[in-house]
PDB file of C-alpha atoms in Angstrom:
ATOM      1  CA  MET A1316     199.334 111.761  98.710  1.00 51.00           C
ATOM      2  CA  SER A1317     196.978 112.629 102.117  1.00 60.00           C
ATOM      3  CA  ASP A1318     193.675 110.221 102.724  1.00 72.00           C
ATOM      4  CA  ARG A1319     190.958 112.237 102.764  1.00 87.00           C
ATOM      5  CA  THR A1320     188.646 109.750 104.348  1.00 94.00           C
ATOM      6  CA  PRO A1321     187.955 110.435 108.073  1.00 94.00           C
ATOM      7  CA  ALA A1322     189.828 108.209 109.378  1.00 95.00           C
ATOM      8  CA  GLY A1323     193.059 109.662 107.000  1.00 95.00           C
ATOM      9  CA  GLN A1324     191.611 113.194 108.296  1.00 95.00           C
ATOM     10  CA  PHE A1325     191.347 112.342 112.266  1.00 96.00           C
ATOM     11  CA  LEU A1326     195.183 110.012 111.951  1.00 96.00           C
ATOM     12  CA  ASP A1327     196.512 113.445 109.937  1.00 96.00           C
ATOM     13  CA  ALA A1328     195.572 115.938 113.249  1.00 96.00           C
ATOM     14  CA  ALA A1329     196.771 113.099 115.272  1.00 97.00           C
ATOM     15  CA  ILE A1330     199.807 112.783 113.847  1.00 97.00           C
ATOM     16  CA  ASP A1331     199.921 116.750 113.739  1.00 97.00           C
ATOM     17  CA  LEU A1332     199.721 117.282 117.434  1.00 98.00           C
ATOM     18  CA  LEU A1333     202.259 114.714 118.186  1.00 98.00           C
ATOM     19  CA  ARG A1334     205.102 116.613 115.303  1.00 98.00           C
ATOM     20  CA  ARG A1335     203.958 119.692 117.395  1.00 97.00           C
ATOM     21  CA  ILE A1336     204.265 118.461 120.778  1.00 97.00           C
ATOM     22  CA  ARG A1337     207.905 116.822 119.162  1.00 97.00           C
ATOM     23  CA  ASP A1338     209.063 120.136 118.177  1.00 97.00           C
ATOM     24  CA  GLU A1339     207.802 122.836 120.993  1.00 97.00           C
ATOM     25  CA  GLU A1340     207.676 121.037 124.026  1.00 98.00           C
ATOM     26  CA  ALA A1341     210.664 119.573 123.888  1.00 98.00           C
ATOM     27  CA  GLY A1342     211.847 121.890 126.683  1.00 98.00           C
ATOM     28  CA  PRO A1343     208.955 121.236 129.111  1.00 98.00           C
ATOM     29  CA  ILE A1344     209.551 117.164 128.273  1.00 98.00           C
ATOM     30  CA  GLU A1345     212.698 117.243 129.146  1.00 98.00           C
ATOM     31  CA  ALA A1346     212.716 119.683 132.370  1.00 98.00           C
ATOM     32  CA  ALA A1347     209.736 117.248 133.543  1.00 98.00           C
ATOM     33  CA  GLY A1348     211.321 114.144 133.372  1.00 98.00           C
ATOM     34  CA  THR A1349     214.693 115.375 134.494  1.00 98.00           C
ATOM     35  CA  LEU A1350     212.026 116.611 138.120  1.00 98.00           C
ATOM     36  CA  ILE A1351     211.032 113.089 137.951  1.00 98.00           C
ATOM     37  CA  ALA A1352     214.431 111.590 137.975  1.00 98.00           C
ATOM     38  CA  ASP A1353     215.534 113.859 140.700  1.00 98.00           C
ATOM     39  CA  THR A1354     211.801 112.910 142.914  1.00 98.00           C
ATOM     40  CA  VAL A1355     213.118 109.134 142.309  1.00 98.00           C
ATOM     41  CA  ALA A1356     216.450 109.745 143.145  1.00 97.00           C
ATOM     42  CA  ASP A1357     216.079 111.646 146.154  1.00 97.00           C
ATOM     43  CA  GLY A1358     214.210 109.370 148.055  1.00 96.00           C
ATOM     44  CA  GLY A1359     210.076 111.329 146.639  1.00 97.00           C
ATOM     45  CA  ARG A1360     207.129 109.425 145.519  1.00 97.00           C
ATOM     46  CA  LEU A1361     205.454 109.632 141.942  1.00 98.00           C
ATOM     47  CA  PHE A1362     201.873 110.716 141.795  1.00 98.00           C
ATOM     48  CA  ALA A1363     198.983 111.312 138.568  1.00 97.00           C
ATOM     49  CA  PHE A1364     195.867 112.696 139.107  1.00 95.00           C
ATOM     50  CA  GLY A1365     193.350 112.765 136.348  1.00 93.00           C
ATOM     51  CA  ALA A1366     189.442 113.693 135.834  1.00 86.00           C
ATOM     52  CA  GLY A1367     186.720 112.021 133.529  1.00 85.00           C
ATOM     53  CA  HIS A1368     188.654 111.214 130.450  1.00 88.00           C
ATOM     54  CA  SER A1369     191.716 113.201 131.223  1.00 92.00           C
ATOM     55  CA  SER A1370     192.310 110.504 133.336  1.00 92.00           C
ATOM     56  CA  LEU A1371     193.044 107.711 131.430  1.00 93.00           C
ATOM     57  CA  ALA A1372     196.265 109.727 130.416  1.00 95.00           C
ATOM     58  CA  ALA A1373     197.384 109.464 134.211  1.00 95.00           C
ATOM     59  CA  GLN A1374     196.023 106.038 134.515  1.00 94.00           C
ATOM     60  CA  ASP A1375     198.252 105.194 131.415  1.00 96.00           C
ATOM     61  CA  VAL A1376     201.672 106.116 133.297  1.00 97.00           C
ATOM     62  CA  VAL A1377     200.460 103.465 136.411  1.00 97.00           C
ATOM     63  CA  TYR A1378     201.721  99.943 136.983  1.00 96.00           C
ATOM     64  CA  ARG A1379     202.362  98.853 133.421  1.00 95.00           C
ATOM     65  CA  ALA A1380     204.640  97.247 131.340  1.00 96.00           C
ATOM     66  CA  GLY A1381     207.781  99.590 130.299  1.00 97.00           C
ATOM     67  CA  GLY A1382     206.908 102.268 132.799  1.00 97.00           C
ATOM     68  CA  LEU A1383     207.957 103.587 135.365  1.00 98.00           C
ATOM     69  CA  ALA A1384     207.116 101.021 138.978  1.00 97.00           C
ATOM     70  CA  LEU A1385     206.948 104.447 141.431  1.00 97.00           C
ATOM     71  CA  MET A1386     203.985 106.458 139.338  1.00 98.00           C
ATOM     72  CA  ASN A1387     200.896 105.881 141.546  1.00 97.00           C
ATOM     73  CA  LEU A1388     197.395 107.130 140.796  1.00 95.00           C
ATOM     74  CA  LEU A1389     195.809 109.689 142.990  1.00 94.00           C
ATOM     75  CA  PRO A1390     192.609 108.859 143.225  1.00 85.00           C
ATOM     76  CA  VAL A1391     189.311 110.801 143.940  1.00 82.00           C
ATOM     77  CA  PRO A1392     185.868 109.054 144.376  1.00 76.00           C
ATOM     78  CA  GLY A1393     183.934 109.906 141.075  1.00 70.00           C
ATOM     79  CA  MET A1394     187.038 111.106 139.323  1.00 70.00           C
ATOM     80  CA  VAL A1395     188.249 108.055 137.405  1.00 68.00           C
ATOM     81  CA  GLY A1396     186.109 107.697 134.483  1.00 63.00           C
ATOM     82  CA  VAL A1397     182.613 107.260 133.474  1.00 64.00           C
ATOM     83  CA  ASP A1398     182.177 104.450 135.562  1.00 67.00           C
ATOM     84  CA  VAL A1399     180.128 106.530 137.862  1.00 70.00           C
ATOM     85  CA  MET A1400     176.665 106.538 137.325  1.00 72.00           C
ATOM     86  CA  PRO A1401     175.458 108.968 136.212  1.00 78.00           C
ATOM     87  CA  ALA A1402     178.374 110.230 134.035  1.00 73.00           C
ATOM     88  CA  THR A1403     177.522 113.606 134.359  1.00 74.00           C
ATOM     89  CA  LEU A1404     178.481 113.317 138.246  1.00 71.00           C
ATOM     90  CA  GLY A1405     182.491 113.663 137.377  1.00 70.00           C
ATOM     91  CA  SER A1406     181.881 116.394 135.126  1.00 74.00           C
ATOM     92  CA  ALA A1407     179.627 118.297 137.902  1.00 74.00           C
ATOM     93  CA  LEU A1408     182.117 116.756 141.074  1.00 74.00           C
ATOM     94  CA  GLU A1409     185.258 118.483 139.272  1.00 75.00           C
ATOM     95  CA  ARG A1410     183.954 122.223 139.914  1.00 72.00           C
ATOM     96  CA  VAL A1411     182.785 121.272 143.554  1.00 71.00           C
ATOM     97  CA  ASP A1412     185.553 123.756 145.778  1.00 78.00           C
ATOM     98  CA  GLY A1413     187.386 122.276 148.843  1.00 79.00           C
ATOM     99  CA  LEU A1414     186.929 118.542 147.207  1.00 85.00           C
ATOM    100  CA  ALA A1415     190.717 118.345 146.216  1.00 87.00           C
ATOM    101  CA  THR A1416     192.002 119.785 149.796  1.00 91.00           C
ATOM    102  CA  VAL A1417     190.443 116.688 151.643  1.00 91.00           C
ATOM    103  CA  VAL A1418     192.055 114.536 149.034  1.00 90.00           C
ATOM    104  CA  LEU A1419     194.985 115.800 149.474  1.00 93.00           C
ATOM    105  CA  GLU A1420     194.796 115.791 153.257  1.00 92.00           C
ATOM    106  CA  THR A1421     194.127 112.165 153.131  1.00 92.00           C
ATOM    107  CA  SER A1422     196.520 110.911 150.845  1.00 94.00           C
ATOM    108  CA  PRO A1423     199.819 109.627 151.390  1.00 94.00           C
ATOM    109  CA  LEU A1424     201.757 112.847 148.926  1.00 96.00           C
ATOM    110  CA  ARG A1425     204.295 114.513 151.315  1.00 96.00           C
ATOM    111  CA  ALA A1426     207.148 117.389 150.638  1.00 97.00           C
ATOM    112  CA  GLY A1427     209.205 115.732 148.116  1.00 97.00           C
ATOM    113  CA  ASP A1428     206.646 114.827 146.335  1.00 98.00           C
ATOM    114  CA  THR A1429     205.671 115.023 142.663  1.00 98.00           C
ATOM    115  CA  LEU A1430     202.525 115.478 141.268  1.00 98.00           C
ATOM    116  CA  VAL A1431     201.230 114.917 137.311  1.00 98.00           C
ATOM    117  CA  ILE A1432     197.808 116.485 137.730  1.00 97.00           C
ATOM    118  CA  VAL A1433     196.360 115.906 133.754  1.00 97.00           C
ATOM    119  CA  SER A1434     193.416 118.683 132.771  1.00 96.00           C
ATOM    120  CA  LEU A1435     192.748 119.578 129.529  1.00 95.00           C
ATOM    121  CA  SER A1436     191.041 122.553 130.033  1.00 95.00           C
ATOM    122  CA  GLY A1437     193.022 123.474 133.519  1.00 94.00           C
ATOM    123  CA  ARG A1438     189.768 125.342 134.669  1.00 94.00           C
ATOM    124  CA  ASN A1439     187.742 122.985 136.970  1.00 92.00           C
ATOM    125  CA  ALA A1440     187.414 123.847 140.614  1.00 92.00           C
ATOM    126  CA  LEU A1441     189.109 120.250 141.224  1.00 93.00           C
ATOM    127  CA  PRO A1442     192.478 120.332 139.458  1.00 94.00           C
ATOM    128  CA  VAL A1443     193.067 124.406 139.902  1.00 96.00           C
ATOM    129  CA  GLU A1444     192.834 123.567 143.874  1.00 95.00           C
ATOM    130  CA  MET A1445     194.925 120.349 143.594  1.00 95.00           C
ATOM    131  CA  ALA A1446     197.658 122.153 142.376  1.00 97.00           C
ATOM    132  CA  MET A1447     197.302 124.938 144.845  1.00 97.00           C
ATOM    133  CA  LYS A1448     197.094 122.527 147.995  1.00 96.00           C
ATOM    134  CA  ALA A1449     200.018 120.855 146.606  1.00 97.00           C
ATOM    135  CA  ARG A1450     202.503 123.331 146.395  1.00 97.00           C
ATOM    136  CA  GLU A1451     201.386 124.291 150.118  1.00 96.00           C
ATOM    137  CA  LEU A1452     202.231 121.018 151.093  1.00 96.00           C
ATOM    138  CA  GLY A1453     205.267 121.472 149.573  1.00 97.00           C
ATOM    139  CA  VAL A1454     204.890 118.773 146.943  1.00 98.00           C
ATOM    140  CA  ARG A1455     205.896 119.785 142.239  1.00 98.00           C
ATOM    141  CA  VAL A1456     203.996 119.757 139.923  1.00 98.00           C
ATOM    142  CA  ILE A1457     203.486 119.300 137.292  1.00 98.00           C
ATOM    143  CA  GLY A1458     200.382 120.462 134.700  1.00 98.00           C
ATOM    144  CA  VAL A1459     199.564 118.875 131.886  1.00 98.00           C
ATOM    145  CA  THR A1460     196.897 120.748 129.611  1.00 97.00           C
ATOM    146  CA  SER A1461     195.658 123.145 127.099  1.00 97.00           C
ATOM    147  CA  VAL A1462     196.960 126.617 127.476  1.00 97.00           C
ATOM    148  CA  ALA A1463     194.378 127.577 124.634  1.00 96.00           C
ATOM    149  CA  TYR A1464     191.768 127.090 127.111  1.00 96.00           C
ATOM    150  CA  ALA A1465     193.153 130.264 129.171  1.00 93.00           C
ATOM    151  CA  THR A1466     192.636 132.329 127.074  1.00 93.00           C
ATOM    152  CA  ARG A1467     189.085 131.068 125.251  1.00 93.00           C
ATOM    153  CA  THR A1468     187.400 129.560 128.431  1.00 95.00           C
ATOM    154  CA  THR A1469     186.623 131.626 132.152  1.00 94.00           C
ATOM    155  CA  SER A1470     188.252 129.967 135.294  1.00 94.00           C
ATOM    156  CA  ARG A1471     185.602 127.902 137.263  1.00 92.00           C
ATOM    157  CA  HIS A1472     187.907 128.520 140.657  1.00 92.00           C
ATOM    158  CA  SER A1473     187.154 131.307 142.617  1.00 90.00           C
ATOM    159  CA  SER A1474     190.629 133.153 142.094  1.00 94.00           C
ATOM    160  CA  GLY A1475     190.004 132.945 138.249  1.00 93.00           C
ATOM    161  CA  THR A1476     193.066 130.535 137.734  1.00 96.00           C
ATOM    162  CA  TYR A1477     193.991 128.050 135.927  1.00 97.00           C
ATOM    163  CA  LEU A1478     195.889 124.573 136.012  1.00 97.00           C
ATOM    164  CA  LYS A1479     198.333 125.949 134.468  1.00 97.00           C
ATOM    165  CA  ASP A1480     198.703 129.108 136.815  1.00 97.00           C
ATOM    166  CA  HIS A1481     199.857 126.944 139.919  1.00 97.00           C
ATOM    167  CA  CYS A1482     202.528 124.343 138.236  1.00 98.00           C
ATOM    168  CA  ASP A1483     206.269 124.565 138.395  1.00 98.00           C
ATOM    169  CA  LEU A1484     206.338 122.799 135.046  1.00 98.00           C
ATOM    170  CA  VAL A1485     203.695 123.202 132.454  1.00 98.00           C
ATOM    171  CA  LEU A1486     203.504 120.393 129.301  1.00 98.00           C
ATOM    172  CA  ASP A1487     200.960 122.467 126.902  1.00 98.00           C
ATOM    173  CA  SER A1488     199.186 119.676 124.364  1.00 97.00           C
ATOM    174  CA  ARG A1489     198.088 121.540 121.745  1.00 97.00           C
ATOM    175  CA  ILE A1490     194.532 120.790 121.769  1.00 97.00           C
ATOM    176  CA  ALA A1491     192.261 122.656 120.561  1.00 96.00           C
ATOM    177  CA  VAL A1492     189.263 123.905 122.399  1.00 96.00           C
ATOM    178  CA  GLY A1493     186.827 121.650 122.400  1.00 95.00           C
ATOM    179  CA  ASP A1494     189.097 118.941 121.448  1.00 96.00           C
ATOM    180  CA  ALA A1495     187.228 117.702 118.542  1.00 96.00           C
ATOM    181  CA  GLU A1496     189.740 118.316 114.920  1.00 96.00           C
ATOM    182  CA  LEU A1497     186.645 116.787 112.112  1.00 96.00           C
ATOM    183  CA  THR A1498     183.650 118.650 110.841  1.00 94.00           C
ATOM    184  CA  LEU A1499     181.438 118.136 108.344  1.00 94.00           C
ATOM    185  CA  ASP A1500     178.616 119.947 106.727  1.00 93.00           C
ATOM    186  CA  ASN A1501     176.031 117.004 107.208  1.00 95.00           C
ATOM    187  CA  VAL A1502     177.694 116.803 110.784  1.00 95.00           C
ATOM    188  CA  PRO A1503     176.272 118.814 113.661  1.00 96.00           C
ATOM    189  CA  ALA A1504     179.220 119.449 115.969  1.00 96.00           C
ATOM    190  CA  PRO A1505     182.756 119.084 116.042  1.00 96.00           C
ATOM    191  CA  PHE A1506     184.148 114.924 116.268  1.00 97.00           C
ATOM    192  CA  ALA A1507     187.311 113.078 116.670  1.00 97.00           C
ATOM    193  CA  PRO A1508     189.312 114.371 119.882  1.00 97.00           C
ATOM    194  CA  ALA A1509     192.418 113.462 120.268  1.00 97.00           C
ATOM    195  CA  SER A1510     193.539 114.681 123.508  1.00 97.00           C
ATOM    196  CA  THR A1511     194.046 111.223 125.342  1.00 96.00           C
ATOM    197  CA  VAL A1512     196.114 110.453 121.982  1.00 97.00           C
ATOM    198  CA  VAL A1513     198.476 113.391 122.021  1.00 98.00           C
ATOM    199  CA  THR A1514     198.713 113.877 126.094  1.00 97.00           C
ATOM    200  CA  SER A1515     199.646 110.272 126.950  1.00 98.00           C
ATOM    201  CA  ALA A1516     202.040 110.369 124.470  1.00 98.00           C
ATOM    202  CA  LEU A1517     203.567 113.704 126.457  1.00 97.00           C
ATOM    203  CA  LEU A1518     203.230 111.700 129.608  1.00 98.00           C
ATOM    204  CA  GLN A1519     205.112 108.643 127.760  1.00 98.00           C
ATOM    205  CA  ALA A1520     207.913 110.782 126.626  1.00 98.00           C
ATOM    206  CA  VAL A1521     208.785 112.720 130.487  1.00 98.00           C
ATOM    207  CA  MET A1522     208.723 109.640 131.132  1.00 98.00           C
ATOM    208  CA  ALA A1523     211.118 108.015 128.500  1.00 98.00           C
ATOM    209  CA  THR A1524     212.656 111.383 129.349  1.00 98.00           C
ATOM    210  CA  ALA A1525     213.072 110.137 133.423  1.00 98.00           C
ATOM    211  CA  ALA A1526     214.407 106.872 132.738  1.00 98.00           C
ATOM    212  CA  ALA A1527     216.902 108.035 130.665  1.00 98.00           C
ATOM    213  CA  THR A1528     218.324 110.326 132.999  1.00 98.00           C
ATOM    214  CA  LEU A1529     218.313 107.943 135.816  1.00 98.00           C
ATOM    215  CA  ALA A1530     220.131 105.745 133.662  1.00 98.00           C
ATOM    216  CA  ASP A1531     222.534 108.125 132.788  1.00 98.00           C
ATOM    217  CA  ARG A1532     223.288 109.241 136.417  1.00 97.00           C
ATOM    218  CA  GLY A1533     223.841 105.306 137.296  1.00 97.00           C
ATOM    219  CA  VAL A1534     220.437 104.759 138.785  1.00 96.00           C
ATOM    220  CA  GLU A1535     218.959 101.777 137.230  1.00 96.00           C
ATOM    221  CA  PRO A1536     215.408 103.243 136.681  1.00 97.00           C
ATOM    222  CA  PRO A1537     212.533 101.374 138.499  1.00 97.00           C
ATOM    223  CA  LEU A1538     211.380  99.866 135.439  1.00 98.00           C
ATOM    224  CA  LEU A1539     207.987  97.487 135.237  1.00 98.00           C
ATOM    225  CA  ARG A1540     208.317  94.553 132.799  1.00 97.00           C
ATOM    226  CA  SER A1541     205.461  92.720 130.984  1.00 97.00           C
ATOM    227  CA  GLY A1542     203.835  89.839 132.666  1.00 94.00           C
ATOM    228  CA  ASN A1543     202.751  88.597 129.837  1.00 96.00           C
ATOM    229  CA  VAL A1544     206.666  87.798 128.708  1.00 96.00           C
ATOM    230  CA  ASP A1545     209.297  85.034 130.236  1.00 97.00           C
ATOM    231  CA  GLY A1546     210.555  86.213 133.671  1.00 96.00           C
ATOM    232  CA  GLY A1547     208.414  89.439 133.826  1.00 97.00           C
ATOM    233  CA  HIS A1548     206.458  88.695 136.500  1.00 96.00           C
ATOM    234  CA  GLU A1549     209.645  87.733 138.554  1.00 97.00           C
ATOM    235  CA  TRP A1550     211.595  90.594 137.139  1.00 97.00           C
ATOM    236  CA  ASN A1551     208.122  93.103 139.173  1.00 97.00           C
ATOM    237  CA  ALA A1552     208.176  91.263 141.601  1.00 96.00           C
ATOM    238  CA  ARG A1553     212.053  92.251 142.967  1.00 97.00           C
ATOM    239  CA  VAL A1554     211.372  95.974 142.135  1.00 97.00           C
ATOM    240  CA  LEU A1555     208.100  95.458 143.529  1.00 96.00           C
ATOM    241  CA  GLU A1556     209.328  94.379 146.800  1.00 96.00           C
ATOM    242  CA  GLN A1557     212.139  97.112 146.457  1.00 96.00           C
ATOM    243  CA  TYR A1558     211.215 100.098 145.927  1.00 96.00           C
ATOM    244  CA  GLY A1559     207.241  98.668 148.207  1.00 95.00           C
ATOM    245  CA  ASP A1560     207.413 102.033 150.876  1.00 95.00           C
ATOM    246  CA  ARG A1561     206.843 104.173 147.874  1.00 97.00           C
ATOM    247  CA  ILE A1562     204.534 102.294 145.851  1.00 97.00           C
ATOM    248  CA  PHE A1563     200.780 102.479 146.855  1.00 95.00           C
ATOM    249  CA  TYR A1564     199.068 100.479 144.516  1.00 93.00           C
ATOM    250  CA  GLN A1565     199.705  97.197 145.691  1.00 86.00           C
ATOM    251  CA  ARG A1566     198.075  97.622 149.463  1.00 77.00           C
TER     252      ARG A1566
END
């Protein structure tokens, strides 16, 4: 019997979305994990980017226990979360033409690398331009977005296109436009967003696939361990030294 409290309803909605991506995104998840494994095996580097709350999912795969040590955050000033003041500045910067080009020109990204771009709507200038310019550099792009936005919103990029239109692979989070799972008669706006839960799960499923794929090929996946278990720091020091030329968050 379902829990009809708001908490129960939200958790049920999140679980339903997780089941959907498990069943409906299995192919793209497998393909994305394989692409990341290929990048690691071929000597490429891995980067992740997200703007605003989408940055939370990108950060979740960088320098964390159980994750691939080679995943680097591609930083953009004002884009890593609500630490920028005022918070509305971050939203405004997402709509600035040319910012992504400047970021990529000054970043370590190069041909043969893979970039994961997380943008729930995929409509703003920054993620669209970043995907376009990255591919021009020979970088493979994995987009994580809600494809529904492309049918119910207008693009804010001058091309009229969305993130999904400029990716080698697209992972659809299936999040409804507006990112709010609940409504109540006495609450004036929809509430309870699930995009962070679902997008983080999507990316962790991709990373799990990448690690298993490397192992199946006889390649030890460059995984980090928790620093809060005995031997964790020593393990991580070895991995970080071995792959130091492909890790940029320790420089």
